Coordinates of C-alpha atoms in Angstrom, one line a residue:
Chain Z
M107 CA 30.4 149.2 131.2
S108 CA 28.9 146.7 129.0
L109 CA 25.2 146.0 128.5
N110 CA 23.6 142.8 127.8
K111 CA 20.5 143.4 125.5
E112 CA 17.9 142.2 128.7
D113 CA 19.9 145.2 130.6
L114 CA 19.1 147.7 127.4
S115 CA 15.5 147.0 127.1
D116 CA 14.9 147.8 130.8
A117 CA 17.2 150.6 130.2
M118 CA 14.5 151.6 127.4
E119 CA 11.6 150.7 129.8
K120 CA 12.7 153.0 132.3
S121 CA 13.6 155.9 129.8
K122 CA 9.9 155.9 129.0
H123 CA 9.7 157.7 133.2
D124 CA 12.9 159.1 133.6
L125 CA 15.2 160.1 130.6
T126 CA 18.4 159.7 132.7
A127 CA 18.2 156.3 132.0
F128 CA 18.8 156.4 128.6
A129 CA 22.4 157.4 128.7
P130 CA 23.6 154.2 129.0
V131 CA 21.2 153.3 125.9
Y132 CA 23.4 156.2 123.9
E133 CA 26.6 154.8 125.4
A134 CA 26.3 151.3 124.4
Y135 CA 24.9 151.9 120.5
V136 CA 26.8 155.6 119.7
D137 CA 30.0 154.4 118.3
R138 CA 28.1 151.6 116.0
I139 CA 25.3 154.1 115.3
F140 CA 28.0 156.9 114.3
T141 CA 29.7 154.7 112.1
Y142 CA 26.7 153.4 110.0
C143 CA 25.8 157.6 109.5
R144 CA 29.2 158.0 108.2
H145 CA 29.1 155.2 106.0
R146 CA 25.5 156.4 104.8
V147 CA 26.4 159.9 103.9
G148 CA 29.8 159.7 103.4
S149 CA 30.7 162.8 105.9
V150 CA 32.2 162.6 109.2
Q151 CA 30.4 166.0 110.1
D152 CA 27.1 164.9 108.4
A153 CA 27.7 161.5 110.5
E154 CA 28.1 163.7 114.0
D155 CA 24.8 165.8 112.9
L156 CA 22.5 162.9 112.3
T157 CA 23.6 160.6 115.2
A158 CA 23.4 163.1 117.1
K159 CA 19.4 163.6 115.7
V160 CA 18.8 160.1 115.7
F161 CA 19.2 159.7 119.5
Q162 CA 17.5 163.3 119.8
R163 CA 14.1 160.9 118.5
A164 CA 15.1 158.2 120.2
M165 CA 14.8 160.3 123.9
E166 CA 11.7 162.3 122.3
R167 CA 10.5 158.8 120.9
C168 CA 11.1 156.6 124.0
H169 CA 7.9 155.5 124.5
S170 CA 7.2 154.2 121.7
F171 CA 9.7 151.5 122.4
R172 CA 7.5 148.1 122.4
G173 CA 10.3 146.0 124.4
K174 CA 11.8 144.2 121.0
S175 CA 15.6 145.1 119.6
V176 CA 16.7 148.3 121.3
G177 CA 19.5 148.2 118.5
A178 CA 16.6 147.3 115.7
W179 CA 14.5 150.3 116.7
L180 CA 17.4 152.5 117.0
F181 CA 18.7 151.6 113.6
K182 CA 15.1 151.7 112.1
I183 CA 15.0 155.5 113.4
A184 CA 19.2 156.3 111.6
Y185 CA 17.9 154.5 108.9
H186 CA 15.1 156.6 107.9
I187 CA 17.1 159.6 109.1
T188 CA 20.0 158.8 106.7
I189 CA 17.6 158.1 104.1
D190 CA 15.8 161.8 104.6
H191 CA 19.6 163.4 104.3
Y192 CA 20.6 160.9 101.4
R193 CA 17.8 162.3 99.1
S194 CA 18.6 166.0 99.4
R195 CA 22.6 165.2 99.1
S196 CA 24.5 163.5 96.3
P197 CA 26.9 161.0 97.7
Q198 CA 30.4 161.8 98.6
A199 CA 33.5 159.6 98.6
L200 CA 34.9 158.8 102.0
S201 CA 37.0 161.3 103.2
D202 CA 40.8 160.7 103.7
E203 CA 40.7 161.1 107.4
V204 CA 37.9 158.5 107.2
L205 CA 40.8 156.3 105.4
L206 CA 43.6 157.1 107.6
T207 CA 41.4 155.7 110.6
L208 CA 40.7 152.3 109.1
S209 CA 44.3 152.0 108.0
D210 CA 45.6 153.3 111.1
S211 CA 43.5 150.7 113.3
K212 CA 45.7 147.7 113.5
Q213 CA 49.3 147.0 114.3
S214 CA 50.9 145.7 111.1
S215 CA 54.5 146.2 109.4
P216 CA 54.4 149.2 106.6
L217 CA 54.5 146.5 103.9
E218 CA 51.4 144.8 105.5
T219 CA 49.6 148.1 105.9
V220 CA 50.4 148.8 102.1
I221 CA 48.7 145.6 100.8
Q222 CA 45.9 145.9 103.0
N223 CA 45.0 149.4 102.1
E224 CA 45.2 148.6 98.5
R225 CA 43.1 145.1 99.5
L226 CA 40.6 147.7 101.3
G227 CA 40.7 150.2 98.7
M228 CA 39.5 148.1 95.9
L229 CA 36.4 146.5 98.5
Q230 CA 35.2 150.0 98.8
Q231 CA 35.3 150.3 95.1
W232 CA 33.6 147.1 95.1
L233 CA 31.1 148.3 97.6
D234 CA 30.3 151.5 95.7
E235 CA 28.8 149.8 92.8
L236 CA 26.3 147.6 95.2
E237 CA 23.2 149.2 95.2
E238 CA 22.4 151.1 97.7
D239 CA 19.9 148.3 100.0
K240 CA 22.3 145.8 99.8
R241 CA 25.5 147.9 101.0
N242 CA 22.7 148.6 103.8
L243 CA 22.2 145.3 104.7
L244 CA 25.7 145.2 105.3
L245 CA 25.6 147.8 107.3
L246 CA 23.4 146.6 109.9
R247 CA 24.7 143.3 109.9
I248 CA 28.3 144.3 110.4
T249 CA 28.7 147.8 111.7
G250 CA 24.8 147.5 113.7
G251 CA 26.1 144.3 114.9
L252 CA 22.3 143.4 114.4
S253 CA 21.3 139.6 113.9
A254 CA 18.9 138.3 110.5
P255 CA 16.0 138.1 112.8
E256 CA 16.4 141.9 114.1
I257 CA 17.4 143.3 110.7
A258 CA 14.2 141.5 109.4
E259 CA 12.4 143.7 112.2
I260 CA 13.5 146.8 110.1
T261 CA 13.0 145.8 106.2
G262 CA 10.0 143.8 106.8
K263 CA 11.7 140.7 105.1
S264 CA 12.3 137.2 106.9
A265 CA 15.3 136.5 108.4
G266 CA 15.7 133.6 106.0
A267 CA 15.7 136.2 103.0
I268 CA 18.0 138.2 104.9
R269 CA 20.6 135.5 105.2
T270 CA 20.3 134.5 102.1
E271 CA 20.9 138.3 100.3
I272 CA 24.2 138.6 102.7
H273 CA 25.2 135.3 101.2
R274 CA 24.3 136.6 97.5
I275 CA 26.4 139.5 98.1
I276 CA 29.2 138.3 99.6
Q277 CA 29.5 135.6 96.3
K278 CA 29.3 138.9 94.2
L279 CA 32.0 140.4 95.8
K280 CA 34.3 136.9 95.4
E281 CA 33.6 137.4 91.5
N282 CA 34.7 141.0 92.3
A283 CA 37.9 139.5 94.0
L284 CA 38.7 136.7 91.6
Q285 CA 38.1 139.2 88.4
N286 CA 40.4 141.3 89.8
Q287 CA 43.4 138.5 90.1
Chain G
M27 CA 25.5 119.7 107.2
S28 CA 24.2 123.3 107.2
S29 CA 23.2 125.9 104.4
P30 CA 25.9 128.4 102.7
E31 CA 23.7 131.0 104.2
K32 CA 23.8 129.8 107.8
R33 CA 27.5 129.4 107.8
T34 CA 28.5 132.7 106.4
D35 CA 25.9 134.1 109.0
R36 CA 27.7 131.9 112.1
Y37 CA 30.9 133.1 110.8
L38 CA 29.9 136.6 111.0
D39 CA 28.4 136.1 114.2
D40 CA 31.7 134.9 115.9
V41 CA 33.9 137.1 113.9
L42 CA 31.8 140.0 115.3
Q43 CA 32.0 139.1 118.9
G44 CA 35.6 138.0 118.9
N45 CA 35.0 134.6 118.7
N46 CA 37.2 132.3 117.0
P47 CA 34.8 131.2 113.6
Q48 CA 33.6 127.4 114.1
A49 CA 31.9 127.2 110.5
D50 CA 33.9 126.2 108.1
L51 CA 34.6 128.3 104.9
P52 CA 36.8 128.5 101.9
A53 CA 39.6 130.6 102.7
D54 CA 38.7 133.5 100.1
E55 CA 35.2 133.8 101.7
A56 CA 36.5 134.1 105.4
N57 CA 39.0 136.5 104.0
L58 CA 36.4 138.8 102.3
L59 CA 33.9 138.2 105.5
N60 CA 37.3 139.3 107.8
D61 CA 38.1 142.2 105.1
L62 CA 34.2 143.1 105.4
V63 CA 34.4 143.5 109.0
T64 CA 37.5 145.5 109.1
H65 CA 36.0 148.2 106.7
Y66 CA 32.8 148.3 108.7
Q67 CA 33.8 147.8 112.2
A68 CA 32.4 150.7 114.5
D69 CA 34.8 153.4 115.0
S70 CA 36.0 153.8 118.3
L71 CA 35.2 157.8 119.2
S72 CA 36.6 160.3 121.4
I73 CA 35.0 161.4 124.4
E74 CA 35.0 165.0 123.1
R75 CA 32.8 163.6 120.0
K76 CA 30.4 161.6 121.9
N77 CA 30.2 165.0 124.4
R78 CA 29.3 166.9 121.4
M79 CA 26.3 164.5 119.7
W80 CA 25.3 163.9 123.2
Q81 CA 24.5 167.7 123.7
K82 CA 23.3 168.2 120.2
A83 CA 21.0 166.2 120.8
Q84 CA 19.2 167.5 123.8
I85 CA 19.2 171.3 122.4
P86 CA 15.8 170.6 121.0
V87 CA 14.9 169.5 124.5
E88 CA 16.8 173.0 125.7
K89 CA 14.6 174.9 123.2
A90 CA 11.3 173.4 124.7
K91 CA 12.1 174.9 127.9
R92 CA 12.6 178.0 127.3
Q93 CA 9.3 179.2 126.0
P94 CA 9.4 182.0 123.5
A95 CA 7.7 185.5 124.2
P96 CA 4.6 186.0 122.1
G97 CA 5.8 187.5 119.0
S98 CA 4.0 190.0 116.8
W99 CA 1.4 188.4 114.2
I100 CA 0.2 190.4 111.6
W101 CA -3.0 189.4 109.3
R102 CA -4.7 190.6 106.4
S103 CA -8.5 189.9 105.6
V104 CA -10.6 188.3 103.0
A105 CA -8.5 187.5 99.7
G106 CA -5.1 185.9 100.3
L107 CA -4.9 185.6 104.4
L108 CA -1.9 185.4 105.9
L109 CA -0.6 184.2 109.0
L110 CA 2.7 185.5 110.2
M111 CA 3.8 184.0 113.5
L112 CA 7.1 185.6 114.4
G113 CA 9.1 184.2 117.3
L114 CA 8.1 179.9 116.7
S115 CA 10.4 180.1 114.0
G116 CA 12.6 177.5 113.8
G117 CA 15.2 179.7 113.4
Y118 CA 15.6 180.7 117.6
G119 CA 16.4 177.0 118.0
Y120 CA 19.6 177.2 115.7
F121 CA 20.7 180.6 116.8
A122 CA 20.2 178.8 120.7
Y123 CA 22.6 175.8 119.8
Q124 CA 25.0 177.9 118.2
Q125 CA 25.8 179.7 121.5
Y126 CA 25.1 176.7 123.4
A127 CA 27.6 175.1 121.1
D128 CA 30.0 177.7 121.9
S129 CA 29.9 177.6 125.8
P130 CA 31.7 175.2 128.4
E131 CA 28.8 173.6 129.1
A132 CA 28.5 172.3 125.3
R133 CA 32.3 171.1 125.8
G134 CA 31.2 168.9 128.4
T135 CA 33.9 167.1 130.4
I136 CA 34.6 162.9 131.1
A137 CA 32.7 164.0 134.8
N138 CA 29.9 165.3 133.1
Y139 CA 29.4 162.7 130.6
P140 CA 27.0 160.7 130.6
D141 CA 26.1 160.8 134.1
E142 CA 24.9 164.3 133.5
P143 CA 21.5 164.3 134.3
L144 CA 18.4 164.9 132.0
F145 CA 15.2 166.2 132.1
A146 CA 12.8 163.8 133.3
E147 CA 9.8 164.8 131.1
P148 CA 9.9 163.9 127.5
P149 CA 10.3 167.3 125.4
L150 CA 7.3 168.8 123.5
I151 CA 8.0 171.1 121.1
F152 CA 4.6 173.2 119.7
E153 CA 4.0 172.3 116.1
Y154 CA 1.1 173.7 113.5
G155 CA 0.3 173.5 110.4
G156 CA -2.5 173.4 107.9
Y157 CA -4.9 171.2 106.0
A158 CA -4.3 171.9 102.1
R159 CA -4.5 170.4 98.4
I160 CA -1.0 168.8 97.7
G161 CA -1.9 167.2 94.4
Y162 CA 0.5 167.9 91.9
F163 CA 0.9 171.9 92.6
F164 CA 0.7 172.0 96.3
P165 CA -0.7 175.7 95.9
A166 CA -0.9 176.9 98.9
A167 CA 3.0 175.9 99.9
N168 CA 4.0 179.3 100.4
L169 CA 1.4 180.8 101.5
M170 CA 2.2 178.4 104.2
R171 CA 5.8 178.6 104.4
E172 CA 5.3 182.5 105.2
A173 CA 2.8 181.3 108.1
N174 CA 6.0 179.4 109.5
M175 CA 3.6 176.2 109.0
E176 CA 5.5 172.9 109.5
W177 CA 2.7 170.9 108.5
V178 CA 0.3 170.3 106.0
G179 CA -2.8 168.0 106.0
M180 CA -4.9 165.6 104.0
V181 CA -8.0 163.9 105.3
L182 CA -8.4 160.0 103.5
S183 CA -10.8 157.5 104.2
M184 CA -10.5 153.7 103.6
E185 CA -11.8 154.0 100.1
A186 CA -8.2 155.9 99.8
A187 CA -6.4 152.6 100.3
A188 CA -7.4 151.6 96.3
D189 CA -4.4 154.5 95.1
I190 CA -1.5 154.4 97.6
E191 CA 0.9 155.3 94.6
N192 CA -0.9 158.4 94.5
I193 CA -1.1 159.0 98.3
R194 CA 2.4 158.3 98.7
E195 CA 3.6 160.6 95.6
Q196 CA 1.8 163.5 97.4
I197 CA 3.3 163.2 100.6
D198 CA 6.9 162.6 98.6
Y199 CA 5.8 166.0 97.4
A200 CA 4.9 167.7 100.2
H201 CA 8.5 166.6 101.8
E202 CA 10.4 168.3 99.0
N203 CA 8.4 170.9 99.9
G204 CA 9.4 171.1 103.4
F205 CA 6.5 170.2 105.2
K206 CA 5.5 167.4 107.4
V207 CA 2.5 165.4 106.2
F208 CA -0.4 164.8 109.1
I209 CA -2.8 162.4 107.6
S210 CA -6.3 161.9 109.3
L211 CA -7.5 158.6 108.7
R212 CA -11.3 159.0 108.4
K213 CA -14.2 156.1 108.7
P214 CA -15.7 154.8 105.6
D215 CA -17.5 157.1 103.4
G216 CA -20.9 154.4 104.1
L217 CA -19.2 151.6 101.5
M218 CA -17.6 149.4 104.5
D219 CA -19.7 148.7 107.4
F220 CA -18.3 148.0 111.0
D221 CA -19.8 144.8 110.6
S222 CA -17.2 143.6 108.3
S223 CA -15.1 140.7 110.4
N224 CA -12.0 141.8 109.4
F225 CA -12.7 145.5 109.6
P226 CA -9.7 146.2 111.8
G227 CA -7.2 144.5 110.0
V228 CA -7.9 146.0 107.1
L229 CA -7.6 149.9 108.2
A230 CA -4.9 148.8 110.1
E231 CA -2.6 147.2 106.8
F232 CA -3.9 150.6 105.2
A233 CA -2.5 152.4 108.3
G234 CA 1.0 150.3 107.8
E235 CA 0.9 151.1 104.3
L236 CA 0.3 155.2 104.9
A237 CA 3.2 155.2 107.5
L238 CA 5.6 153.1 105.1
A239 CA 5.1 155.6 102.8
G240 CA 6.3 158.6 105.2
A241 CA 3.4 159.9 106.5
D242 CA 5.0 162.0 109.6
A243 CA 1.6 162.2 111.7
I244 CA -1.4 159.8 111.4
E245 CA -4.9 160.4 113.4
I246 CA -6.7 157.2 113.7
W247 CA -10.6 157.4 113.3
S248 CA -11.7 161.1 114.0
G249 CA -15.3 161.2 115.5
G250 CA -15.2 158.0 116.8
N251 CA -18.2 158.7 119.4
I252 CA -20.5 159.6 116.3
G253 CA -22.1 157.2 114.6
H254 CA -21.8 155.5 111.1
P255 CA -22.6 158.1 108.2
I256 CA -25.6 155.8 107.1
S257 CA -26.5 153.4 109.5
R258 CA -26.2 156.1 112.4
K259 CA -24.7 152.7 114.4
L260 CA -22.1 153.6 116.7
L261 CA -19.1 151.9 116.4
G262 CA -18.7 151.3 120.4
T263 CA -16.0 152.5 122.9
A264 CA -14.7 148.9 123.4
S265 CA -14.5 148.4 119.9
Y266 CA -12.9 152.0 119.1
A267 CA -10.2 150.8 121.6
D268 CA -9.6 147.5 120.0
L269 CA -9.3 149.5 116.5
L270 CA -7.0 152.2 118.2
N271 CA -4.2 149.3 119.2
A272 CA -4.4 147.3 115.9
V273 CA -3.8 150.5 113.8
A274 CA -1.7 151.8 116.1
T275 CA 0.1 148.5 116.1
A276 CA 0.4 148.5 112.4
I277 CA 1.7 152.0 112.0
R278 CA 5.0 151.5 114.8
E279 CA 5.9 148.1 112.9
A280 CA 5.7 150.1 109.5
N281 CA 7.6 153.0 110.9
P282 CA 8.7 154.1 114.1
D283 CA 9.2 157.6 113.3
T284 CA 5.3 158.1 112.5
L285 CA 3.4 159.9 115.4
I286 CA 0.3 157.9 116.0
I287 CA -3.0 160.3 117.5
S288 CA -5.8 158.8 118.5
G289 CA -8.7 160.3 116.6
A290 CA -10.6 163.4 118.1
P291 CA -13.9 163.0 119.1
A292 CA -16.8 165.0 118.0
P293 CA -17.4 168.1 120.8
T294 CA -21.2 167.8 121.3
G295 CA -23.6 167.7 124.0
A296 CA -26.4 166.1 122.0
E297 CA -25.8 162.3 124.0
T298 CA -29.5 162.6 125.3
T299 CA -31.2 163.8 122.5
F300 CA -29.7 161.3 119.8
P301 CA -29.3 158.4 122.1
G302 CA -28.0 154.9 120.8
Q303 CA -26.4 157.3 118.0
I304 CA -24.1 159.7 119.6
V305 CA -21.9 159.7 122.9
N306 CA -20.9 163.2 124.2
D307 CA -16.9 163.5 123.8
D308 CA -16.1 163.9 127.3
N309 CA -17.9 160.5 128.1
F310 CA -16.3 159.1 125.2
L311 CA -12.9 159.7 126.5
R312 CA -13.6 158.7 130.2
E313 CA -14.4 155.1 129.1
L314 CA -11.3 155.1 126.4
V315 CA -9.3 155.8 129.5
E316 CA -11.2 153.4 131.9
L317 CA -10.1 150.9 128.9
N318 CA -6.7 152.1 128.8
A319 CA -6.8 152.7 125.5
F320 CA -4.8 155.4 124.8
E321 CA -1.2 153.7 125.5
D322 CA -0.3 152.7 122.2
V323 CA -0.8 156.5 121.0
D324 CA 2.0 159.4 121.2
C325 CA -0.8 162.2 121.3
I326 CA -4.5 162.1 122.0
G327 CA -6.7 163.8 119.4
M328 CA -9.2 167.1 120.1
H329 CA -11.6 169.2 118.0
Y330 CA -12.1 172.9 118.3
V331 CA -14.4 173.8 115.5
E332 CA -17.2 176.1 117.1
G333 CA -15.9 179.3 118.3
I334 CA -17.6 182.6 117.3
V335 CA -15.1 184.1 120.5
P336 CA -11.6 184.8 120.6
P337 CA -9.4 181.9 121.5
A338 CA -8.8 182.6 124.9
A339 CA -12.2 184.1 126.1
T340 CA -13.8 182.2 129.2
D341 CA -17.1 184.2 128.3
G342 CA -19.0 186.0 125.8
D343 CA -20.8 183.2 123.7
S344 CA -24.5 183.7 122.6
R345 CA -25.9 180.2 122.5
D346 CA -24.5 179.3 125.8
D347 CA -21.6 178.4 128.2
Y348 CA -21.2 174.8 127.3
Y349 CA -17.7 174.1 127.5
T350 CA -17.0 172.8 123.8
R351 CA -17.5 176.6 123.1
Y352 CA -14.5 178.0 124.3
L353 CA -10.6 176.7 123.8
P354 CA -9.7 177.5 127.4
A355 CA -12.6 175.5 128.7
M356 CA -12.2 172.5 126.2
L357 CA -8.1 172.2 127.0
E358 CA -9.6 172.0 131.0
A359 CA -11.8 169.1 130.4
Y360 CA -9.6 166.9 128.6
R361 CA -6.4 167.6 131.0
S362 CA -9.1 166.7 134.0
I363 CA -10.2 163.4 131.9
L364 CA -6.9 162.4 130.8
N365 CA -4.4 163.3 133.1
E366 CA -3.7 159.9 134.2
T367 CA -2.6 158.9 131.0
N368 CA 0.2 161.3 130.4
K369 CA -0.3 162.2 127.0
P370 CA 0.4 165.2 125.1
L371 CA -3.0 166.7 123.4
C372 CA -3.1 167.2 119.3
L373 CA -5.7 169.9 118.2
T374 CA -6.2 167.7 114.6
E375 CA -9.0 170.3 113.8
I376 CA -9.3 174.0 114.8
G377 CA -10.8 176.5 113.2
Y378 CA -13.4 179.5 112.8
V379 CA -16.4 179.8 110.8
S380 CA -16.8 182.9 109.2
L381 CA -19.9 183.1 106.4
E382 CA -18.8 186.7 105.2
G383 CA -19.2 186.4 101.2
M384 CA -21.3 183.6 100.9
D385 CA -25.0 183.5 99.3
V386 CA -27.0 181.0 101.4
I387 CA -25.9 180.0 105.0
L388 CA -27.7 177.0 106.5
S389 CA -29.7 177.6 109.8
A390 CA -27.5 174.8 110.7
F391 CA -24.5 177.1 111.1
Q392 CA -26.4 180.3 111.9
W393 CA -24.4 180.6 115.4
A394 CA -21.2 181.8 112.5
A395 CA -23.3 184.4 111.0
Q396 CA -21.5 186.9 113.2
T397 CA -17.9 186.3 112.8
S398 CA -16.2 188.5 110.0
R399 CA -13.1 187.1 107.8
E400 CA -11.2 189.5 109.3
E401 CA -12.2 188.1 112.9
Q402 CA -11.7 184.4 111.4
A403 CA -8.1 184.9 110.3
Q404 CA -7.2 187.1 114.3
W405 CA -8.5 184.1 116.2
T406 CA -6.6 181.3 113.6
A407 CA -3.5 183.4 114.5
E408 CA -4.0 183.9 118.5
A409 CA -5.5 180.9 118.9
M410 CA -2.1 178.9 117.7
E411 CA -0.4 181.8 119.7
Y412 CA -2.4 180.8 122.9
L413 CA -1.7 177.1 122.1
A414 CA 2.2 177.2 122.0
Q415 CA 2.1 178.6 125.6
Q416 CA 0.3 175.3 126.7
P417 CA 2.9 173.0 128.2
D418 CA 0.7 169.9 127.0
V419 CA 0.0 170.5 123.7
A420 CA 2.6 169.3 120.8
L421 CA 0.7 170.4 117.5
A422 CA -2.6 172.2 115.9
M423 CA -3.9 171.6 112.3
V424 CA -6.1 174.4 110.8
W425 CA -9.1 173.2 109.4
H426 CA -8.7 174.7 106.2
V427 CA -6.4 176.5 104.6
D428 CA -7.5 176.6 100.6
Y429 CA -10.5 174.0 100.2
N430 CA -12.0 174.2 97.0
D431 CA -14.8 171.8 96.8
Y432 CA -17.5 174.0 95.7
T433 CA -19.9 171.3 94.7
D434 CA -21.8 172.0 97.1
P435 CA -22.3 176.4 97.6
E436 CA -24.5 175.6 100.4
D437 CA -21.8 173.7 102.4
P438 CA -20.4 176.4 104.9
T439 CA -17.8 173.2 106.5
G440 CA -16.1 173.7 103.7
R441 CA -16.0 177.3 102.1
G442 CA -16.8 178.7 105.6
Y443 CA -13.7 177.4 107.5
S444 CA -11.5 178.2 104.1
L445 CA -8.9 180.7 105.1
T446 CA -8.3 181.7 101.5
F447 CA -10.5 181.0 98.2
P448 CA -9.0 179.5 95.3
V449 CA -10.0 180.6 92.1
D450 CA -8.5 177.4 90.2
G451 CA -11.8 175.2 91.2

């Protein structure tokens, strides 16, 4: 069942009085929140624990939701939870399990798979070299599917500044790609 | 022609929504964006993993539903008082989760998920802590940890806004020591008048900064029923409601994880004695309920600081039987006023005065002259047990763990309430 933004806001409002209404919100965002946490902390097991923590906190605090973007509200909780976790652990490289998951997600020929894996491996290296806040921006935009105005809600910057920053990150990654050719 | 930033943004929108990208981008940039989307696209999780995380998210709810049996407690008297509250530690919750995780219920089934009924009421887990000095050394940290305190409290007034960096460092240090930080944001010490046209906004801005700095809970302006420290002028209930709304909004926008607590009124029956300067706490709360002032807060603040009988007692006070003398009576009174708000209560200050060992006893605190240090410690521990059994109390902050401001040795508000007597001055 795919819910639009208005349906999700309605579900959040109902959750304030009846937590059974929260289930569709969980279903709509659990994949993205998990992936966000996985990229942020580098461990599948930790990502699972943190995802549960995000939704636990969301259910505890659903009465604080104020009718804006459900996604922005959830990812703001996820951001703070991963920040706390991040400070107490050192970053880990993605496990092979994760890389295999990514590379198996598309149907391609063996040669295409090798080329794609190599390209994605280089991309991972460049992304690892980015500052944490820039990686976080990409995660919110792509994994979270949040728009620039929604990201602005979380970070306190303007939507225009968010678009500019994302564009600059892309240009930086392009430079890396050119240097690598 | 749109800017490069907007073209990139539009391209990403199209790809993320599965549409044919309309924005005209250079091929290398388009390929890079496609790779980024592939790299960062959301995982497709199995039903089993989703079930497992769903159950984990609900475990704390289970913990709150299972009332812990009153644990044994131990206290020591006078120098080096400790509160040991067994049976309320987080270890219980973890053990319960391990049992639950191995049970057939935890594995979940497609039929159970996501239609399994959740709990009708938001979970309420009682936690407690105490006001203590943090600074650079947080001297009471070990003591508070042994007492199973999860929170450390600090009092800030508006004047502290000038040094937000120092506050942030103290919050970080408290977090590193494993404590959540409770900030009681008090009215100005006297330098700022209520008539300042931007006053709610200035306080709201400071509160937002505190939330951004990592404060886990902020109490907004306790003692709103008592007049200004210097002018004695009352803020007024309507103005307090506006202030509460403005500050709560600022905190929420800065950090949705910060618990917002309305300022506890000062328990008092002196309204008729000091008209225009004091409003009784029960009347103050009734007026705020009429104004729907508590809509934006997570918890409603309450003080209990004048007890001279054990916490569960409902009579025996030598002064009179006014409800503010007894903890059960105060809880009952507040519940009857606040019932419709559906908000939990937070004891933002709870403490017992003992004047044992003090050279001078002010007449204003003679009522506490019979309370020994041993009773002070015992009653504080019993109060935590008592409050843990209440279904609608979320937090209790003991005033005070290690007060050391001895600049006014005749003032028992510090030393009289303090559970320990730090010698570092």
